[in-house]
Amino acid sequence: MPRHCYRGFTLLELLVVIVIIGLLAGYVAPRYFAQEGKSKIQVTRAQINAFEKALDQYRLDTGRYPTTEQGLAALNTAPNDEPKWDGPYLRKAVPADPWDNPYQYRQPGERGEYDLFSLGKDGQAGGDGENADIDNY
């Protein structure tokens, strides 16, 4: 009679492999997510910079920055009371920040002609790290 030889992994070998994969994931995941947070901060700064350029172009055309009430929407849609508007000043509508919170805009600003900022990951003023406000000043 032919003898059948079954080859495969034992339960112990499978458990050892699962533990090794878990250890690697535990080591790599925190580093990945830390980089993701830094990337979102960099994207936010780049978007604020682009909005600043669009706001400056708006000011060149109209002689002033949009009011707080008009907000950043004035960069895409002409305000009813602005005959010198020559936009749109952005190719697309103003997006939310990388944490899906709206950008904050105030004119006149507390620290300059206008304040433009993101409230960070937590969506609240202040904070540290990813929760810190990211602004134009």
C-alpha positions as a printed NumPy array, in Angstrom:
array([[  0.   ,   0.   ,   0.   ],
       [  1.197,   3.425,  -0.854],
       [  1.881,   5.568,   2.089],
       [  0.398,   9.103,   1.853],
       [  2.484,  11.792,   3.32 ],
       [  0.501,  14.882,   4.279],
       [  2.485,  18.039,   4.457],
       [  1.234,  21.243,   6.025],
       [  1.728,  23.604,   8.895],
       [  1.059,  22.768,  12.473],
       [ -1.084,  24.981,  14.63 ],
       [  2.006,  26.056,  16.546],
       [  3.793,  27.167,  13.374],
       [  0.753,  29.185,  12.28 ],
       [  0.542,  30.859,  15.681],
       [  4.233,  31.799,  15.558],
       [  3.743,  33.398,  12.11 ],
       [  0.671,  35.313,  13.306],
       [  2.582,  36.614,  16.35 ],
       [  5.482,  37.753,  14.12 ],
       [  3.087,  39.555,  11.753],
       [  1.396,  41.194,  14.755],
       [  4.725,  42.405,  16.124],
       [  5.72 ,  43.86 ,  12.755],
       [  2.366,  45.611,  12.398],
       [  2.72 ,  47.007,  15.912],
       [  6.107,  48.429,  15.005],
       [  5.219,  49.833,  11.561],
       [  1.68 ,  51.177,  12.145],
       [  2.564,  53.962,  14.628],
       [  5.3  ,  55.233,  12.331],
       [  2.919,  55.237,   9.366],
       [  0.195,  57.128,  11.203],
       [  2.695,  59.695,  12.518],
       [  3.732,  60.405,   8.939],
       [  0.087,  60.686,   7.885],
       [ -0.481,  63.41 ,  10.486],
       [  2.564,  65.351,   9.288],
       [  1.328,  65.065,   5.707],
       [ -2.066,  66.524,   6.627],
       [ -0.361,  69.472,   8.315],
       [  1.745,  70.111,   5.205],
       [ -1.338,  69.908,   2.95 ],
       [ -3.144,  72.386,   5.194],
       [ -0.258,  74.861,   5.015],
       [ -0.131,  74.521,   1.221],
       [ -3.885,  75.111,   0.916],
       [ -3.735,  78.178,   3.163],
       [ -0.899,  79.504,   1.008],
       [ -3.01 ,  79.005,  -2.142],
       [ -5.971,  80.763,  -0.5  ],
       [ -3.71 ,  83.686,   0.452],
       [ -2.669,  84.12 ,  -3.182],
       [ -6.295,  83.988,  -4.312],
       [ -7.281,  86.511,  -1.629],
       [ -4.486,  88.849,  -2.77 ],
       [ -5.74 ,  88.617,  -6.363],
       [ -9.27 ,  89.351,  -5.149],
       [ -7.956,  92.417,  -3.342],
       [ -6.089,  93.628,  -6.427],
       [ -9.303,  93.467,  -8.443],
       [-11.768,  94.82 ,  -5.879],
       [ -9.587,  97.017,  -3.671],
       [-10.348,  95.048,  -0.502],
       [-10.469,  91.554,   0.945],
       [-13.798,  89.709,   1.235],
       [-15.69 ,  90.398,   4.442],
       [-16.121,  87.732,   7.091],
       [-19.733,  87.321,   5.964],
       [-18.699,  86.807,   2.325],
       [-15.995,  84.413,   3.461],
       [-13.806,  82.312,   1.207],
       [-16.838,  81.553,  -0.992],
       [-16.261,  85.011,  -2.527],
       [-13.2  ,  83.536,  -4.252],
       [-15.465,  81.371,  -6.439],
       [-18.798,  83.188,  -6.556],
       [-19.181,  86.915,  -7.125],
       [-20.724,  88.694,  -4.138],
       [-23.842,  90.677,  -5.079],
       [-22.326,  93.949,  -3.863],
       [-18.962,  93.601,  -5.655],
       [-19.022,  95.027,  -9.216],
       [-15.217,  94.786,  -9.697],
       [-15.105,  91.021,  -8.997],
       [-13.167,  89.325, -11.815],
       [-12.976,  85.728, -10.607],
       [-13.206,  82.944,  -9.968],
       [ -9.918,  83.131,  -8.126],
       [ -9.753,  79.398,  -7.397],
       [-10.276,  76.562,  -9.896],
       [-12.529,  74.645,  -7.514],
       [-14.686,  75.455,  -4.523],
       [-12.883,  75.931,  -1.235],
       [-12.39 ,  72.448,   0.233],
       [-12.591,  71.477,   3.865],
       [ -9.268,  71.018,   5.622],
       [ -7.725,  67.509,   5.637],
       [ -9.707,  66.675,   8.804],
       [-13.008,  67.64 ,   7.099],
       [-13.427,  70.839,   9.099],
       [-14.127,  74.164,   7.361],
       [-11.333,  76.723,   7.093],
       [-11.868,  79.758,   9.299],
       [-11.708,  83.257,   7.772],
       [-12.072,  86.616,   9.518],
       [-11.744,  90.051,   8.027],
       [-10.599,  92.235,   9.633],
       [ -8.275,  89.852,  11.385],
       [ -6.916,  89.987,  14.881],
       [ -3.308,  89.597,  13.698],
       [ -3.404,  91.101,  10.214],
       [ -5.75 ,  92.339,   7.512],
       [ -7.431,  88.949,   7.691],
       [ -7.061,  85.727,   9.645],
       [ -7.177,  82.434,   7.78 ],
       [ -6.709,  79.2  ,   9.676],
       [ -7.602,  75.569,  10.278],
       [ -8.509,  74.396,  13.755],
       [ -6.558,  71.153,  13.257],
       [ -7.635,  67.587,  13.872],
       [ -9.806,  68.279,  16.936],
       [-11.706,  71.162,  15.284],
       [-11.222,  73.352,  18.366],
       [ -9.044,  76.37 ,  19.046],
       [ -5.603,  75.715,  20.481],
       [ -4.004,  72.343,  20.965],
       [ -0.701,  70.596,  20.266],
       [  0.588,  68.441,  17.423],
       [ -2.173,  67.553,  14.976],
       [ -4.705,  69.351,  17.185],
       [ -2.826,  72.669,  16.903],
       [ -4.273,  75.506,  14.847],
       [ -2.579,  76.092,  11.488],
       [ -2.779,  79.691,  10.354],
       [ -1.511,  82.343,   7.94 ],
       [  0.327,  84.426,  10.567]])
